[in-house]
mmCIF file of C-alpha atoms in Angstrom:
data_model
loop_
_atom_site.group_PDB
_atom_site.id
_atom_site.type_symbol
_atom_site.label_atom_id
_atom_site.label_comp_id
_atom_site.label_asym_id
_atom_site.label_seq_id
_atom_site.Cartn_x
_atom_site.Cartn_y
_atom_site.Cartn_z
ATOM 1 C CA UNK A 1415 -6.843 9.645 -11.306
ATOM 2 C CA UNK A 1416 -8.225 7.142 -8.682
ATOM 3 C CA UNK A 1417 -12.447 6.635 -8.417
ATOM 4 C CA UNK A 1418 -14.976 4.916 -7.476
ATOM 5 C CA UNK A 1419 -18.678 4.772 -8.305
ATOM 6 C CA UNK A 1420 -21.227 3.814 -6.259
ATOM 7 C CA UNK A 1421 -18.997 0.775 -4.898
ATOM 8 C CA UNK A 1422 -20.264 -1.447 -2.551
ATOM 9 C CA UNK A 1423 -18.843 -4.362 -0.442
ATOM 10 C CA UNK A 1424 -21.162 -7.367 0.821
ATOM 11 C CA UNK A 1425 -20.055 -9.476 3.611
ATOM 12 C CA UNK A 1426 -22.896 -12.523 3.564
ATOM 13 C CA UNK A 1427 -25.669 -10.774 3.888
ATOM 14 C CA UNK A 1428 -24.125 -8.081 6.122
ATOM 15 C CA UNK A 1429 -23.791 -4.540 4.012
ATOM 16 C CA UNK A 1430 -20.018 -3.146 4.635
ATOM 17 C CA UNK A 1431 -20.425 -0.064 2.723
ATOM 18 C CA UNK A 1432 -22.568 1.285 -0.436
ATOM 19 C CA UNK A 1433 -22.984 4.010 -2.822
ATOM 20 C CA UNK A 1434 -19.518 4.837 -2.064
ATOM 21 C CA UNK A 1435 -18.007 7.763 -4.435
ATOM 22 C CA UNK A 1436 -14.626 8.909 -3.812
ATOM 23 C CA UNK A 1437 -12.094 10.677 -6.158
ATOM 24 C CA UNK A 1438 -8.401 11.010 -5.470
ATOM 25 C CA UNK A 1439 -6.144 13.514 -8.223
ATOM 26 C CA UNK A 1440 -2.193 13.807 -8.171
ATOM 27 C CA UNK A 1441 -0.775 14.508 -4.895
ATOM 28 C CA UNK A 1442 -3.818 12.891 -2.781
ATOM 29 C CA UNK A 1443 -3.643 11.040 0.614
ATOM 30 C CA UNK A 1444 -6.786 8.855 0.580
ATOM 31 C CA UNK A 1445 -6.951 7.843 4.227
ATOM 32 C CA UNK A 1446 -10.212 5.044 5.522
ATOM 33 C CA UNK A 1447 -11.171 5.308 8.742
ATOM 34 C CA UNK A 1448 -13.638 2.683 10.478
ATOM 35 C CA UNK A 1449 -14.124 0.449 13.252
ATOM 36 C CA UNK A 1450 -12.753 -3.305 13.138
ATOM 37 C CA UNK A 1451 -14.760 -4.891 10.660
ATOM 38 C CA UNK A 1452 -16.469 -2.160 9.155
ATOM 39 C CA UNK A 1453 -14.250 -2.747 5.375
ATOM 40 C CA UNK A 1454 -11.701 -1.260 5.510
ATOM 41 C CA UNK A 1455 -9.258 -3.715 4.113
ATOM 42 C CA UNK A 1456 -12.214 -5.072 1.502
ATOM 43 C CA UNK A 1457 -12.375 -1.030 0.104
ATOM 44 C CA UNK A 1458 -8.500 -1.107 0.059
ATOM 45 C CA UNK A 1459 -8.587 -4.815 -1.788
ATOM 46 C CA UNK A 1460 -11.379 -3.409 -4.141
ATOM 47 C CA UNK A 1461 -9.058 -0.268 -5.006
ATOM 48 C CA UNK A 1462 -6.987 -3.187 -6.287
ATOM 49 C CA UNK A 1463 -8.747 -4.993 -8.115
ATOM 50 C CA UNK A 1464 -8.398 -8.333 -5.716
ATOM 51 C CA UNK A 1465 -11.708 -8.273 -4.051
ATOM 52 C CA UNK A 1466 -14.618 -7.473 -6.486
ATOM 53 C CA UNK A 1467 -17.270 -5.100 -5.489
ATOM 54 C CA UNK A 1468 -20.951 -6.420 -4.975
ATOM 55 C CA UNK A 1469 -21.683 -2.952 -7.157
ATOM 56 C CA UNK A 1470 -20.316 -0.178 -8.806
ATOM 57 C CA UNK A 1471 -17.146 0.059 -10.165
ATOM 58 C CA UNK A 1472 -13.410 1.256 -9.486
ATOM 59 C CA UNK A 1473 -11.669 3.514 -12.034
ATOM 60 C CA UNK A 1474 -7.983 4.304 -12.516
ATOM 61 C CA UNK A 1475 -7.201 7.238 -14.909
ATOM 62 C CA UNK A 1476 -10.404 7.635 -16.168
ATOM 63 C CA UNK A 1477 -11.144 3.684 -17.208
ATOM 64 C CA UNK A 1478 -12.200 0.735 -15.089
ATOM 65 C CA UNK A 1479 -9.056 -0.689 -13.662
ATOM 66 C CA UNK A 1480 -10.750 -4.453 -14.992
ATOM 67 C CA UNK A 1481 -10.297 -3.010 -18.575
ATOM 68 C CA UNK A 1482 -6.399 -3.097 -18.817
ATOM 69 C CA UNK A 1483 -5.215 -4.976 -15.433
ATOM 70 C CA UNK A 1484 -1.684 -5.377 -17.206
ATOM 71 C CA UNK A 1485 -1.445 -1.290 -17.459
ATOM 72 C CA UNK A 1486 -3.008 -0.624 -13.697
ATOM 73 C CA UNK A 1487 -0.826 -2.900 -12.426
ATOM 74 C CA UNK A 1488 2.127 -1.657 -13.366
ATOM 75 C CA UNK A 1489 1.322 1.497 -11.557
ATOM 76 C CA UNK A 1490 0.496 0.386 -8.324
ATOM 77 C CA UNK A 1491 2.069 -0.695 -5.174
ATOM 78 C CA UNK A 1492 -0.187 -2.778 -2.655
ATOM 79 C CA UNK A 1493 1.544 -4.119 0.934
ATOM 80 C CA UNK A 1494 -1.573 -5.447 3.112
ATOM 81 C CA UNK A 1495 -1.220 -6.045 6.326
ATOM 82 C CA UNK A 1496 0.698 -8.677 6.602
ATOM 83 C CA UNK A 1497 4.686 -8.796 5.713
ATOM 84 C CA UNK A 1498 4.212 -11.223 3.012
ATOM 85 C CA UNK A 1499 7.471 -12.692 3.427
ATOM 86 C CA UNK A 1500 9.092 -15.795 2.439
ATOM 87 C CA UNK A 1501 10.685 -16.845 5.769
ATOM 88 C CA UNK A 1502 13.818 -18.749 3.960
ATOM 89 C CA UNK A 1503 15.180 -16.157 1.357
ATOM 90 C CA UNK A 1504 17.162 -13.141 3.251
ATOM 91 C CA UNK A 1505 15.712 -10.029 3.319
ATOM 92 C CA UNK A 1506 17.287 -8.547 0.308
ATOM 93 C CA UNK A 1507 16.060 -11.580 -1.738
ATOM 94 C CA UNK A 1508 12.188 -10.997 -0.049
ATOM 95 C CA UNK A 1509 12.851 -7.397 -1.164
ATOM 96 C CA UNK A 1510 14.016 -8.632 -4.470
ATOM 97 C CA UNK A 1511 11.098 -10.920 -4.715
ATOM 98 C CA UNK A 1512 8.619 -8.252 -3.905
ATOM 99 C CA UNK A 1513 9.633 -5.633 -6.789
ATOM 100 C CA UNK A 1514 9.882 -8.264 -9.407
ATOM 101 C CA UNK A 1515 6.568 -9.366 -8.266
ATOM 102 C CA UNK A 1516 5.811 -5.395 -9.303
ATOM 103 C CA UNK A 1517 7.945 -5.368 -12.509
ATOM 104 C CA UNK A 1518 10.411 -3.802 -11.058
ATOM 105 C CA UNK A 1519 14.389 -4.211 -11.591
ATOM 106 C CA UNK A 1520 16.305 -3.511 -9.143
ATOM 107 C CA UNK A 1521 19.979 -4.570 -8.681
ATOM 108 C CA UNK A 1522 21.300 -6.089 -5.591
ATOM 109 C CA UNK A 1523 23.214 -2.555 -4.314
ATOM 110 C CA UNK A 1524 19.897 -0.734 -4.400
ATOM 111 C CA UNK A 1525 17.920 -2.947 -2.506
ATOM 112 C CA UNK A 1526 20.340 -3.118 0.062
ATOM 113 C CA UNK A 1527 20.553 0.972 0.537
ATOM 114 C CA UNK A 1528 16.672 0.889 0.391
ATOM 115 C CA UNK A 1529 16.907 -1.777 3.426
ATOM 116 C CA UNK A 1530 19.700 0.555 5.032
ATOM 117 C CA UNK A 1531 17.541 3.532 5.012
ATOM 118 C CA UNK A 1532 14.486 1.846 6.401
ATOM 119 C CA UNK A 1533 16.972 0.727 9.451
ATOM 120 C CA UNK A 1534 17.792 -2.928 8.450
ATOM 121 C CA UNK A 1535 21.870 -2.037 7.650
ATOM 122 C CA UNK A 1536 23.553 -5.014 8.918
ATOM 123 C CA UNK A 1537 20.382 -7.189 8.087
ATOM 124 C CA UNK A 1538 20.618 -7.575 4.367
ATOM 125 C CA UNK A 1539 21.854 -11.342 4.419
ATOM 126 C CA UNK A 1540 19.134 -12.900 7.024
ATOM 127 C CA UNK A 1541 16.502 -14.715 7.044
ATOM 128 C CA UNK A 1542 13.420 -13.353 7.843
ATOM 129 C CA UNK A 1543 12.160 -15.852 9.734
ATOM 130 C CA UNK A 1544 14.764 -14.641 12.231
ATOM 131 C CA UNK A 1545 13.826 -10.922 11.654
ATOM 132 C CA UNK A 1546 10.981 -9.299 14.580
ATOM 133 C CA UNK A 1547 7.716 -7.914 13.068
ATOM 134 C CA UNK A 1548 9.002 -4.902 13.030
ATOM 135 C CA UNK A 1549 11.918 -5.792 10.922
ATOM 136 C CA UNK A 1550 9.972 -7.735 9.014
ATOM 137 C CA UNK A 1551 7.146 -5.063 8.229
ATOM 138 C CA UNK A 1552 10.497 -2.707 7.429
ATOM 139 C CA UNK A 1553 11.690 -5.037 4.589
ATOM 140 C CA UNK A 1554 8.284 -4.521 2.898
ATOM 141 C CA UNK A 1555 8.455 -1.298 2.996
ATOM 142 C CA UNK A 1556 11.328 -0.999 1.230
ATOM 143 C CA UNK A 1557 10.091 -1.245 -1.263
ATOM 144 C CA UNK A 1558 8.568 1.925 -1.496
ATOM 145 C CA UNK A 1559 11.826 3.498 -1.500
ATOM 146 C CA UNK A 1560 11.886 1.953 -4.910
ATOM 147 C CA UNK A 1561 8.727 2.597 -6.324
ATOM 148 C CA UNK A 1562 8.406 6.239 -7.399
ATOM 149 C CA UNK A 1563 7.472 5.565 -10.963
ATOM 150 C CA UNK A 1564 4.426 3.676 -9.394
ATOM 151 C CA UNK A 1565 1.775 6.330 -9.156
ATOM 152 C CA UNK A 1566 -0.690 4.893 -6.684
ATOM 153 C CA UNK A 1567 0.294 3.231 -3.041
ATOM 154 C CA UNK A 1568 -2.379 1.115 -1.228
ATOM 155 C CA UNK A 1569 -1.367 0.702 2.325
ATOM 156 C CA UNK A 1570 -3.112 -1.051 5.034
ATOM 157 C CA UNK A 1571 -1.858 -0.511 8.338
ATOM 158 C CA UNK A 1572 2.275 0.339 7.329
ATOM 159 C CA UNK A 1573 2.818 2.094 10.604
ATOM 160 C CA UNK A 1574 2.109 -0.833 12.554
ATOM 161 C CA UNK A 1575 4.776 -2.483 14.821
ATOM 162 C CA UNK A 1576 7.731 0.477 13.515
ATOM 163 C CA UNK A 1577 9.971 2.550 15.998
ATOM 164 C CA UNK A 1578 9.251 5.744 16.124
ATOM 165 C CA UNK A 1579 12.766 6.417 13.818
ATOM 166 C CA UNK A 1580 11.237 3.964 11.260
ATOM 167 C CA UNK A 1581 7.946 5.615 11.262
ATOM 168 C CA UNK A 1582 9.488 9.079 10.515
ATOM 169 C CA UNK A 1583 11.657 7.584 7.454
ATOM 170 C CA UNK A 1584 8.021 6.046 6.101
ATOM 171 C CA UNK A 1585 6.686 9.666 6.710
ATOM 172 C CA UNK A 1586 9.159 11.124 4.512
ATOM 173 C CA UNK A 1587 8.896 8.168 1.725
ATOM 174 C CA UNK A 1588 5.005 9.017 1.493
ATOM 175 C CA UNK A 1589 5.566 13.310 1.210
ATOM 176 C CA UNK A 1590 7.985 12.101 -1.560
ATOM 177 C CA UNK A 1591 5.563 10.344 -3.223
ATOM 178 C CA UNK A 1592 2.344 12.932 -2.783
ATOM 179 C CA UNK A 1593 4.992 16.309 -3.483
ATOM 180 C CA UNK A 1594 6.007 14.699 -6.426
ATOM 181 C CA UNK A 1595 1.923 13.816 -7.753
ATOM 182 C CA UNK A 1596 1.697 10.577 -6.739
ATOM 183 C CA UNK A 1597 -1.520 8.791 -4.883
ATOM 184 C CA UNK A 1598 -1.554 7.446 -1.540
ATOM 185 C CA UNK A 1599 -4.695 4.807 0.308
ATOM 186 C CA UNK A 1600 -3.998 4.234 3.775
ATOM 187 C CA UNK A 1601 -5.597 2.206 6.784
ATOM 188 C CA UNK A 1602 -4.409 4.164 10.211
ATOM 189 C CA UNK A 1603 -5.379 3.313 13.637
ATOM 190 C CA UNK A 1604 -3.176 5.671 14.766
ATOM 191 C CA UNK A 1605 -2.413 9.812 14.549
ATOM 192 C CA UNK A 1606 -0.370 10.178 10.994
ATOM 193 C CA UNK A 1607 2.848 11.373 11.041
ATOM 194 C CA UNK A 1608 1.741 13.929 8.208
ATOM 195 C CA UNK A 1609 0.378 16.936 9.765
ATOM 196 C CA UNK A 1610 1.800 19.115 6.938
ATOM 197 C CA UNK A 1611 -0.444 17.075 3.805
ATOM 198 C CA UNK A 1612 -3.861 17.446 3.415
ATOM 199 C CA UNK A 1613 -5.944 14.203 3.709
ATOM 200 C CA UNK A 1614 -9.299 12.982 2.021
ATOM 201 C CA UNK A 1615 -11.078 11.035 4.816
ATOM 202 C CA UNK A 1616 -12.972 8.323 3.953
ATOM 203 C CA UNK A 1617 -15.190 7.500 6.991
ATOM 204 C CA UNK A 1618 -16.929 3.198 6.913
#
């Protein structure tokens, strides 16, 4: 479902990757490995359709993901590595924010047991400017708890700054989403969780 075709990512003059080919069906983990700097977050951003490649071309479903953005988007879920949160709305309304951003509809209830399962019970009401990183990273990925009808997940770095209790309930969200055919992109530094799911390794 997800593909690219001899992609490649320019950085001034500086080559970050070329000739790339990947494919990822139903039920894939598509996990980029590389040093700092090497492109990981462009590929990730490319798989999006928010950085354009230099070459080549990224497909979703068999068509260029530039030929119905509308349609692609609706699919997807992308949460860089930054929160993205608006410090002055409480951390329901960022979570709010977030899936209507995504087309989704969600009432009030369900965003508040999606921010009780990530850990955040008790945190619904405040502002994330007082919530830690951690917290903060948590409300994002949320969202994710409501987002199985969104086939393809592009995550760059969403174990960083969680608890190990927080990183086991983002483990289980992403076997959800692969056991039931869904597509996962991931940026890791660090050993995943998933021992169980086999992973296509994409090495920059």
């Amino acid at each position: 479902m997800l593909a690219t075709h001899d992609l490649e990512a320019r950085r001034g003059r500086r080559v970050l990757f070329s000739r790339l080919d990947l494919s990822a069906a139903p039920g894939s983990l598509l996990r980029v490995l590389g040093a700092n700097g090497a492109g990981k977050t462009t590929l990730l951003r490319m798989l999006v359709g928010l950085t354009l490649p230099s070459a080549g071309r990224v497909s979703w479903r068999g068509r260029p993901i530039t030929a119905d953005r509308d349609a692609f988007h609706r699919e997807l879920v992308y949460l860089g590595h930054a929160a993205a949160l608006k410090d002055d709305l409480s951390a329901r309304e960022n979570l709010l924010s977030l899936l209507a951003l995504g087309g989704v509809r969600c009432e009030a209830g369900a965003a508040d047991r999606a921010l009780a399962a990530a850990g955040l019970a008790g945190c619904e009401r405040l502002p994330a400017r007082v919530l830690s990183a951690g917290q903060r990273r948590r409300v994002a990925l949320a969202r994710l708890a409501l987002a199985q009808e969104q086939r393809l997940w592009v995550l760059d770095e969403p174990f960083n700054a969680l608890d190990v209790d927080a990183v086991d309930w983002l483990a289980g969200l992403l076997r959800a989403h692969l056991q039931g055919g869904g597509i996962v992109a991931l940026t890791s530094h660090q050993p995943l969780p998933l021992d169980a799911v086999e992973a296509v390794m994409v090495r920059l």
